[in-house]
Backbone as JSON, one array per atom type, in Angstrom:
{
  "sequence": "XXXXXXXXXXXXXXXXXXXXXXXXXXXXXXXXXXXXXXXXXXXXXXXXXXXXXXXXXXXXXXXXXXXXXXXXXXXXXXXXXXXXXXXXXXXXXXXXXXXXXXXXXXXXXXXXXXXXXXXXXXXX",
  "N": [[0.72, -0.71, 0.18], [0.7, 1.85, -1.07], [0.96, 5.35, 0.09], [0.05, 9.34, -1.03], [1.14, 12.53, -0.64], [-0.87, 15.41, -1.06], [-0.28, 17.39, -0.53], [2.28, 17.94, 0.41], [3.17, 16.79, -2.13], [4.72, 13.86, -1.21], [5.53, 10.59, -1.38], [4.36, 7.72, -0.12], [5.7, 4.83, 1.03], [5.98, 2.92, 2.15], [7.16, -0.12, 3.65], [7.12, -1.55, 1.28], [8.85, -0.63, -0.71], [12.04, 0.63, 0.38], [15.27, 2.87, 1.71], [17.53, 0.2, 2.05], [16.73, -3.15, 3.02], [14.6, -4.83, 1.13], [13.02, -7.24, 1.33], [11.1, -9.62, -1.42], [9.09, -11.39, -1.09], [6.97, -12.23, -2.89], [8.02, -11.83, -6.33], [6.32, -11.54, -8.17], [4.09, -9.78, -8.06], [5.29, -8.23, -6.33], [6.38, -6.24, -8.21], [4.14, -5.72, -9.89], [2.6, -3.71, -8.43], [4.47, -2.29, -8.85], [4.43, -1.17, -10.94], [2.41, -0.14, -11.24], [3.43, 1.69, -9.38], [5.08, 2.96, -10.84], [2.94, 3.96, -12.67], [1.94, 6.11, -11.6], [3.5, 7.71, -10.98], [3.49, 9.08, -13.28], [1.99, 11.12, -13.82], [1.0, 12.86, -12.16], [2.54, 15.55, -9.56], [6.09, 14.62, -7.76], [7.68, 14.57, -5.01], [9.26, 13.72, -2.96], [10.36, 9.99, -2.46], [9.72, 8.1, 0.09], [10.11, 6.33, 2.61], [9.3, 3.16, 5.32], [11.13, 2.41, 6.9], [14.92, 2.86, 7.53], [17.98, 0.97, 6.06], [20.86, 0.9, 5.07], [24.08, 3.0, 4.69], [24.68, 5.91, 4.11], [26.9, 5.8, 2.15], [26.82, 3.21, 1.13], [26.54, 1.36, 2.61], [25.75, -1.62, 4.31], [24.32, -2.13, 6.76], [24.42, -4.52, 9.45], [21.75, -7.68, 10.0], [19.69, -6.29, 12.81], [21.06, -4.32, 13.74], [21.79, -1.72, 15.94], [22.75, 0.24, 16.26], [23.18, 2.86, 13.68], [25.21, 4.62, 12.2], [25.76, 6.4, 10.84], [23.63, 7.05, 8.85], [21.45, 6.54, 6.08], [19.33, 9.2, 4.97], [16.44, 9.35, 5.1], [14.26, 10.11, 3.31], [13.61, 9.9, -0.51], [15.14, 11.17, -3.25], [12.73, 10.94, -6.37], [13.82, 9.3, -8.54], [15.35, 7.22, -7.94], [13.26, 5.69, -7.24], [13.13, 4.81, -10.01], [15.03, 4.08, -10.9], [15.16, 1.49, -9.39], [13.21, 0.44, -10.87], [13.76, -0.39, -13.62], [15.74, -1.51, -12.77], [14.64, -3.68, -11.71], [12.71, -4.87, -14.03], [14.68, -6.69, -14.98], [15.39, -8.59, -13.72], [15.29, -12.0, -12.87], [15.56, -14.47, -11.54], [15.51, -15.52, -8.46], [17.61, -13.73, -5.36], [19.91, -11.45, -4.43], [19.98, -8.44, -5.16], [20.92, -4.79, -6.45], [20.93, -2.04, -5.88], [22.07, 0.15, -5.74], [20.9, 2.07, -3.99], [18.88, 0.58, -2.69], [18.07, -2.99, -2.64], [17.07, -5.93, -3.13], [15.4, -8.05, -2.06], [15.06, -11.13, -3.96], [13.15, -13.76, -2.85], [14.07, -14.52, -1.22], [13.7, -14.49, 1.81], [15.73, -15.68, 3.94], [18.48, -15.05, 4.04], [20.38, -12.66, 4.46], [21.64, -9.65, 3.19], [24.86, -9.55, 3.99], [25.72, -12.39, 4.19], [27.16, -14.88, 2.42], [26.17, -16.1, 0.63], [25.73, -18.26, -1.9], [24.02, -17.04, -4.44], [24.01, -14.69, -4.36], [23.34, -10.99, -6.13], [24.97, -8.79, -7.58]],
  "CA": [[0.36, 0.05, 0.08], [1.56, 3.84, -0.55], [-0.16, 7.24, 0.39], [0.28, 10.14, -1.57], [0.69, 13.6, 0.56], [-0.99, 15.92, -2.14], [-0.2, 18.76, -0.46], [3.82, 17.78, 0.12], [4.15, 15.81, -3.3], [5.53, 12.48, -0.33], [4.94, 9.2, -1.48], [5.09, 7.0, 0.91], [5.57, 3.0, 0.22], [6.37, 1.32, 3.18], [7.53, -1.77, 3.1], [7.31, -2.13, -0.19], [10.36, 0.2, -1.22], [12.88, 1.6, 1.79], [16.54, 2.38, 2.03], [17.96, -0.83, 2.71], [16.84, -4.22, 2.67], [13.07, -4.85, 0.63], [12.43, -8.68, 1.0], [10.35, -9.33, -1.48], [8.65, -12.42, -0.65], [6.07, -12.62, -3.79], [7.63, -11.16, -7.01], [5.36, -11.11, -9.38], [3.0, -9.07, -7.32], [5.77, -6.87, -5.92], [6.38, -6.24, -9.48], [2.58, -4.82, -10.51], [3.33, -3.27, -7.12], [6.13, -1.45, -9.43], [4.68, -0.45, -12.52], [0.85, 1.03, -10.49], [3.66, 3.05, -9.57], [5.11, 3.92, -11.89], [2.0, 4.77, -13.84], [1.1, 6.85, -10.64], [3.78, 8.68, -11.81], [3.15, 9.75, -14.57], [0.02, 11.59, -13.57], [1.49, 13.35, -9.92], [4.03, 14.92, -9.04], [6.9, 13.6, -6.26], [9.1, 15.82, -4.44], [10.26, 12.71, -2.62], [9.99, 9.14, -1.99], [9.53, 7.67, 1.86], [9.76, 4.21, 3.48], [9.44, 3.27, 6.23], [12.86, 2.76, 7.74], [15.99, 2.33, 6.83], [18.26, 0.11, 6.52], [22.27, 1.49, 4.51], [24.13, 3.94, 5.01], [24.6, 6.97, 3.18], [27.5, 5.27, 1.14], [25.46, 2.15, 0.28], [27.04, -0.92, 2.93], [24.36, -2.64, 4.48], [23.73, -2.39, 8.04], [24.05, -5.85, 9.63], [20.68, -7.5, 10.43], [18.87, -6.2, 14.08], [21.85, -3.34, 14.35], [20.74, -0.62, 16.45], [23.7, 2.08, 16.11], [22.4, 3.23, 13.02], [25.31, 6.21, 12.93], [26.0, 7.24, 9.85], [21.99, 6.39, 8.4], [20.76, 6.96, 4.64], [18.53, 10.02, 5.1], [14.87, 8.26, 4.83], [14.05, 10.9, 1.62], [14.64, 9.44, -1.65], [14.5, 10.95, -5.01], [11.97, 9.53, -7.27], [15.15, 8.83, -9.11], [15.82, 5.94, -6.96], [12.86, 5.0, -7.96], [12.36, 4.82, -11.33], [16.2, 2.98, -11.61], [14.73, 0.5, -9.05], [12.0, -0.08, -11.12], [14.49, -0.28, -14.54], [16.88, -3.45, -12.53], [13.89, -5.11, -11.42], [12.49, -5.56, -14.92], [15.74, -7.5, -15.56], [15.6, -9.24, -12.6], [14.66, -13.19, -13.39], [15.5, -15.25, -10.43], [15.71, -15.29, -7.19], [18.82, -13.09, -5.11], [20.42, -9.63, -3.96], [19.84, -7.29, -6.26], [21.61, -3.86, -5.08], [20.71, -0.54, -7.27], [22.74, 0.99, -5.63], [20.27, 2.85, -2.74], [17.9, 0.0, -1.74], [18.32, -3.42, -2.3], [16.04, -5.84, -3.97], [16.31, -9.48, -1.65], [14.26, -11.67, -4.34], [12.38, -14.06, -2.59], [15.72, -14.54, -0.07], [13.86, -13.5, 3.16], [16.29, -16.0, 4.53], [19.42, -14.89, 3.64], [20.64, -11.54, 4.0], [22.86, -9.17, 2.16], [26.56, -10.0, 4.19], [25.89, -13.16, 4.36], [28.04, -15.13, 1.89], [25.52, -16.41, -0.42], [25.53, -18.28, -4.24], [22.63, -16.39, -4.75], [23.79, -12.61, -3.67], [24.14, -10.68, -6.86], [25.23, -7.54, -7.38]],
  "C": [[1.15, 0.79, -0.27], [0.44, 4.83, -0.82], [1.37, 8.06, -0.13], [0.04, 11.46, -0.65], [0.1, 14.1, -0.97], [-0.37, 17.28, -1.94], [2.0, 18.88, 0.04], [4.03, 17.65, -1.7], [4.35, 14.53, -2.9], [4.34, 11.77, -1.5], [5.73, 8.56, -0.54], [5.16, 5.68, 0.55], [5.84, 2.29, 0.93], [6.96, 0.76, 3.14], [7.63, -1.97, 1.79], [8.35, -1.47, -1.14], [10.72, 0.97, -0.19], [14.55, 1.29, 0.47], [16.94, 1.0, 2.24], [17.69, -2.29, 1.58], [14.88, -5.07, 1.81], [13.59, -6.46, 0.32], [11.13, -8.73, 0.2], [9.39, -11.55, -1.54], [7.68, -13.17, -2.59], [6.51, -11.27, -5.49], [7.22, -10.89, -8.01], [4.39, -9.27, -9.47], [3.23, -8.38, -6.84], [5.7, -5.84, -7.41], [5.42, -5.34, -10.44], [2.06, -3.88, -9.88], [3.98, -1.65, -8.22], [4.85, -0.42, -10.45], [3.36, 0.39, -12.11], [2.08, 2.35, -10.02], [4.48, 3.79, -10.46], [4.28, 4.54, -13.32], [1.19, 6.03, -12.88], [2.46, 7.98, -11.21], [4.11, 10.09, -12.35], [1.78, 11.1, -14.51], [-0.09, 12.87, -12.4], [2.7, 14.08, -9.47], [4.47, 14.5, -8.11], [8.16, 14.48, -6.24], [9.69, 14.28, -3.59], [9.9, 11.63, -2.37], [10.04, 8.19, -0.46], [8.67, 6.28, 1.18], [9.53, 3.8, 4.63], [10.21, 2.71, 7.0], [14.11, 2.9, 6.75], [17.51, 1.19, 6.87], [20.29, 0.34, 5.74], [22.46, 3.12, 5.24], [24.54, 4.96, 3.95], [25.57, 6.5, 1.54], [27.99, 3.99, 0.76], [26.14, 0.92, 1.03], [25.97, -0.49, 4.26], [24.76, -2.24, 5.75], [23.53, -3.85, 8.47], [22.07, -5.34, 10.49], [20.16, -7.39, 12.3], [20.19, -5.73, 14.98], [20.8, -2.43, 15.11], [21.62, 0.38, 16.48], [23.27, 2.01, 14.09], [23.86, 5.18, 12.59], [25.05, 7.14, 11.19], [24.57, 6.96, 7.94], [22.02, 7.11, 6.98], [19.58, 7.5, 5.0], [17.39, 9.09, 4.48], [14.12, 9.29, 3.7], [14.56, 10.34, 0.76], [14.35, 9.88, -2.73], [13.71, 10.44, -6.03], [13.17, 8.56, -7.9], [15.43, 7.47, -9.57], [14.94, 4.73, -6.86], [12.51, 4.85, -8.77], [13.5, 3.94, -11.46], [15.52, 1.46, -11.11], [14.19, -0.92, -10.16], [13.13, -1.03, -12.42], [15.56, -1.68, -13.4], [15.73, -4.48, -12.56], [12.66, -5.62, -12.31], [13.8, -6.15, -15.34], [15.7, -8.5, -14.41], [14.3, -10.86, -12.66], [14.89, -14.5, -12.61], [15.69, -14.87, -9.42], [17.1, -14.6, -6.75], [18.2, -12.2, -4.99], [20.54, -9.45, -4.68], [20.32, -5.77, -5.81], [21.55, -2.71, -6.96], [21.23, 0.53, -7.14], [22.22, 2.6, -4.15], [19.77, 1.84, -2.32], [18.27, -1.48, -2.58], [17.72, -4.12, -2.17], [16.44, -7.65, -3.77], [14.68, -10.23, -3.17], [13.86, -12.95, -4.18], [14.12, -15.19, -2.32], [15.26, -14.45, 1.2], [14.68, -14.78, 4.91], [17.55, -15.51, 5.03], [19.29, -13.25, 2.97], [21.49, -10.67, 3.24], [24.41, -8.99, 2.62], [26.08, -11.16, 4.38], [26.47, -13.99, 2.82], [27.76, -16.41, 0.5], [25.56, -16.81, -1.88], [25.32, -17.27, -4.26], [22.83, -15.12, -4.86], [24.25, -12.6, -5.51], [24.08, -9.58, -7.1], [24.99, -6.58, -8.97]]
}
Protein backbone atom coordinates (compact mmCIF):
# COMPACT_ATOMS: atom_id res chain seq x y z
CA UNK A 1 0.00 0.00 0.00
CA UNK A 2 1.30 3.46 -0.84
CA UNK A 3 0.07 6.88 0.24
CA UNK A 4 0.41 10.18 -1.55
CA UNK A 5 0.28 13.53 0.22
CA UNK A 6 -1.07 16.06 -2.28
CA UNK A 7 0.17 19.00 -0.20
CA UNK A 8 3.84 17.95 0.10
CA UNK A 9 3.75 15.69 -2.97
CA UNK A 10 5.53 12.97 -1.00
CA UNK A 11 4.90 9.36 -1.98
CA UNK A 12 4.99 7.03 1.05
CA UNK A 13 5.82 3.47 0.00
CA UNK A 14 5.98 1.81 3.42
CA UNK A 15 7.62 -1.62 3.55
CA UNK A 16 7.31 -2.12 -0.19
CA UNK A 17 10.20 0.17 -1.07
CA UNK A 18 12.78 1.86 1.17
CA UNK A 19 16.54 2.36 1.54
CA UNK A 20 17.89 -1.00 2.59
CA UNK A 21 16.72 -4.59 2.19
CA UNK A 22 13.35 -4.88 0.51
CA UNK A 23 12.39 -8.48 1.18
CA UNK A 24 10.12 -9.57 -1.65
CA UNK A 25 8.36 -12.88 -1.04
CA UNK A 26 6.01 -12.69 -4.02
CA UNK A 27 7.95 -11.16 -6.89
CA UNK A 28 5.09 -11.01 -9.40
CA UNK A 29 2.76 -9.15 -7.05
CA UNK A 30 5.52 -6.79 -5.93
CA UNK A 31 6.49 -6.05 -9.53
CA UNK A 32 2.85 -5.36 -10.42
CA UNK A 33 2.78 -2.81 -7.59
CA UNK A 34 5.95 -1.22 -8.96
CA UNK A 35 4.26 -0.88 -12.37
CA UNK A 36 1.33 0.89 -10.69
CA UNK A 37 3.73 3.28 -8.95
CA UNK A 38 5.41 4.06 -12.28
CA UNK A 39 2.01 4.80 -13.83
CA UNK A 40 1.15 6.99 -10.81
CA UNK A 41 4.32 9.02 -11.36
CA UNK A 42 3.19 9.88 -14.88
CA UNK A 43 0.15 11.78 -13.58
CA UNK A 44 1.31 13.12 -10.21
CA UNK A 45 4.20 15.37 -9.23
CA UNK A 46 6.32 13.65 -6.56
CA UNK A 47 8.95 15.56 -4.61
CA UNK A 48 10.30 12.60 -2.63
CA UNK A 49 9.70 8.92 -1.99
CA UNK A 50 9.69 7.85 1.67
CA UNK A 51 9.72 4.26 2.91
CA UNK A 52 9.10 2.98 6.42
CA UNK A 53 12.71 2.74 7.61
CA UNK A 54 16.39 2.77 6.57
CA UNK A 55 18.91 -0.08 6.67
CA UNK A 56 21.80 1.41 4.70
CA UNK A 57 24.52 4.01 5.21
CA UNK A 58 25.01 7.14 3.14
CA UNK A 59 27.78 5.31 1.24
CA UNK A 60 25.69 2.21 0.42
CA UNK A 61 26.96 0.02 3.25
CA UNK A 62 24.33 -2.45 4.41
CA UNK A 63 23.86 -2.53 8.17
CA UNK A 64 23.85 -6.03 9.72
CA UNK A 65 20.43 -7.42 10.53
CA UNK A 66 19.26 -6.40 14.01
CA UNK A 67 21.81 -3.64 14.59
CA UNK A 68 20.50 -0.80 16.74
CA UNK A 69 23.14 1.86 16.03
CA UNK A 70 23.37 3.25 12.50
CA UNK A 71 25.49 6.40 12.88
CA UNK A 72 25.90 7.18 9.17
CA UNK A 73 22.37 6.26 8.11
CA UNK A 74 21.16 7.44 4.72
CA UNK A 75 18.23 9.87 4.76
CA UNK A 76 14.78 8.34 4.75
CA UNK A 77 13.58 10.46 1.84
CA UNK A 78 14.72 9.52 -1.66
CA UNK A 79 14.58 11.31 -4.98
CA UNK A 80 12.02 9.87 -7.39
CA UNK A 81 14.92 8.74 -9.58
CA UNK A 82 15.84 6.10 -6.97
CA UNK A 83 12.41 4.48 -7.40
CA UNK A 84 12.59 4.72 -11.18
CA UNK A 85 16.08 3.21 -11.29
CA UNK A 86 15.04 0.34 -9.01
CA UNK A 87 12.13 -0.35 -11.37
CA UNK A 88 14.52 -0.49 -14.34
CA UNK A 89 16.72 -2.96 -12.44
CA UNK A 90 13.66 -4.99 -11.40
CA UNK A 91 12.61 -5.36 -15.04
CA UNK A 92 15.80 -7.37 -15.65
CA UNK A 93 15.45 -9.75 -12.67
CA UNK A 94 14.43 -13.26 -13.66
CA UNK A 95 15.52 -15.40 -10.72
CA UNK A 96 15.79 -15.27 -6.93
CA UNK A 97 18.71 -13.32 -5.56
CA UNK A 98 19.81 -10.10 -3.94
CA UNK A 99 20.17 -7.22 -6.38
CA UNK A 100 21.67 -3.87 -5.34
CA UNK A 101 20.39 -0.79 -7.15
CA UNK A 102 22.79 1.66 -5.52
CA UNK A 103 20.35 2.65 -2.76
CA UNK A 104 18.10 -0.36 -2.33
CA UNK A 105 18.63 -4.11 -2.06
CA UNK A 106 15.89 -5.97 -3.92
CA UNK A 107 15.83 -9.32 -2.09
CA UNK A 108 13.85 -11.50 -4.45
CA UNK A 109 12.58 -14.56 -2.58
CA UNK A 110 15.61 -14.66 -0.24
CA UNK A 111 13.89 -14.23 3.13
CA UNK A 112 16.31 -16.51 4.99
CA UNK A 113 19.38 -14.65 3.72
CA UNK A 114 20.80 -11.20 4.28
CA UNK A 115 22.96 -9.05 2.06
CA UNK A 116 25.97 -9.64 4.26
CA UNK A 117 25.70 -13.45 4.03
CA UNK A 118 28.18 -15.16 1.75
CA UNK A 119 25.60 -16.94 -0.36
CA UNK A 120 25.84 -18.35 -3.83
CA UNK A 121 22.77 -16.55 -5.11
CA UNK A 122 23.67 -12.98 -4.14
CA UNK A 123 24.19 -10.73 -7.13
CA UNK A 124 24.97 -7.07 -7.66
